[in-house]
């Protein structure tokens, strides 16, 4: 069984402040180490549960945060950007199940460091009328390739809002939010132990259930999607409406149609990159 582990940083135990998520300071260097240790716990748990191959995907910022020398030598490490499937690179190579480690709540929620893809650019993302965060967007993208999200970790707000999307998945709560940049956390050691245990158990469960895909499987049929996007400023709306398929329906509200979730995610990532013009 092939497992993909997508790893973000805001949901990692001990991470509370934006400085911890931005390269170039000592706080970040400690946080990226904790991120790497949680990733490694998931890797080792997956192998202990019977995984035959594990890909770990760096899914924060510039996708160059994980420290490969802290990771199990058996893992394949996906680093750098741009990449077509962004935070979900891996299902196109046959991954059957997906872990989302260190994830965070969606923009406008009360979760720790909550945002959706790009906090400067996006206030809300709605897919067919339902607001989604990164887990929902990328989980739907994985599903188009036949992969299932079975394990997620992050704060309690992330867990509460995401459980409706993945009701059968296992969640590990690494910390409890009391504000955007405050809360109560597990220690890195205890968070890693919980993640490793959950990873082993869910892989064992799905191995017994026969959740297996062969590399080269064709994508599942995707249905047309309407995406409504609320951006942070009218200047961003002006900029994003240069995109030929974008329709402006309000001062900061845009809409576009897409043939699949892959197209939605790729469009959002392109808009995110465009937003750096206005920083």
mmCIF file of N, CA and C in Angstrom, residues 1 13 19 61 63 71 90 99 111 136 169 184 186 199 204 224 226 228 260 269:
data_model
loop_
_atom_site.group_PDB
_atom_site.id
_atom_site.type_symbol
_atom_site.label_atom_id
_atom_site.label_comp_id
_atom_site.label_asym_id
_atom_site.label_seq_id
_atom_site.Cartn_x
_atom_site.Cartn_y
_atom_site.Cartn_z
ATOM 1 N N UNK A 1 0.840 -1.198 0.000
ATOM 2 C CA UNK A 1 0.000 0.000 0.000
ATOM 3 C C UNK A 1 0.879 1.253 0.000
ATOM 4 N N UNK A 13 2.397 20.897 16.702
ATOM 5 C CA UNK A 13 2.465 21.208 18.130
ATOM 6 C C UNK A 13 3.563 22.230 18.394
ATOM 7 N N UNK A 19 5.756 34.283 12.907
ATOM 8 C CA UNK A 19 7.210 34.254 12.780
ATOM 9 C C UNK A 19 7.745 32.830 12.711
ATOM 10 N N UNK A 61 4.228 27.011 2.492
ATOM 11 C CA UNK A 61 4.963 28.130 1.903
ATOM 12 C C UNK A 61 5.655 27.765 0.607
ATOM 13 N N UNK A 63 7.441 25.258 0.088
ATOM 14 C CA UNK A 63 7.604 23.798 0.012
ATOM 15 C C UNK A 63 9.069 23.378 0.180
ATOM 16 N N UNK A 71 14.282 12.551 8.428
ATOM 17 C CA UNK A 71 13.214 11.665 7.958
ATOM 18 C C UNK A 71 13.721 10.257 7.728
ATOM 19 N N UNK A 90 1.307 13.412 -5.400
ATOM 20 C CA UNK A 90 1.457 12.034 -4.945
ATOM 21 C C UNK A 90 0.390 11.077 -5.431
ATOM 22 N N UNK A 99 -2.433 11.097 4.410
ATOM 23 C CA UNK A 99 -2.405 11.734 5.722
ATOM 24 C C UNK A 99 -2.221 13.234 5.511
ATOM 25 N N UNK A 111 -9.378 29.331 14.551
ATOM 26 C CA UNK A 111 -8.251 28.432 14.714
ATOM 27 C C UNK A 111 -6.910 29.152 14.757
ATOM 28 N N UNK A 136 -10.241 20.469 2.865
ATOM 29 C CA UNK A 136 -11.370 20.109 2.007
ATOM 30 C C UNK A 136 -11.037 20.199 0.537
ATOM 31 N N UNK A 169 -12.439 9.517 8.963
ATOM 32 C CA UNK A 169 -10.990 9.644 9.151
ATOM 33 C C UNK A 169 -10.644 9.727 10.638
ATOM 34 N N UNK A 184 -3.141 26.030 23.938
ATOM 35 C CA UNK A 184 -2.487 25.048 24.795
ATOM 36 C C UNK A 184 -2.039 23.892 23.906
ATOM 37 N N UNK A 186 0.263 20.191 23.012
ATOM 38 C CA UNK A 186 1.039 19.034 23.401
ATOM 39 C C UNK A 186 2.517 19.363 23.219
ATOM 40 N N UNK A 199 -1.086 6.673 12.821
ATOM 41 C CA UNK A 199 -0.672 6.289 11.469
ATOM 42 C C UNK A 199 -0.583 4.775 11.340
ATOM 43 N N UNK A 204 -2.928 -0.180 9.170
ATOM 44 C CA UNK A 204 -3.324 -1.565 9.445
ATOM 45 C C UNK A 204 -4.785 -1.782 9.079
ATOM 46 N N UNK A 224 -18.298 19.148 -13.040
ATOM 47 C CA UNK A 224 -18.089 20.605 -13.086
ATOM 48 C C UNK A 224 -18.306 21.241 -11.716
ATOM 49 N N UNK A 226 -18.519 25.040 -9.461
ATOM 50 C CA UNK A 226 -18.603 26.496 -9.377
ATOM 51 C C UNK A 226 -17.856 26.938 -8.132
ATOM 52 N N UNK A 228 -16.747 30.146 -5.778
ATOM 53 C CA UNK A 228 -16.904 31.554 -5.416
ATOM 54 C C UNK A 228 -15.763 31.934 -4.482
ATOM 55 N N UNK A 260 -13.064 20.424 -12.850
ATOM 56 C CA UNK A 260 -12.639 19.468 -11.829
ATOM 57 C C UNK A 260 -12.044 20.218 -10.655
ATOM 58 N N UNK A 269 -4.052 28.489 -6.890
ATOM 59 C CA UNK A 269 -2.604 28.627 -6.693
ATOM 60 C C UNK A 269 -2.002 29.655 -7.654
#
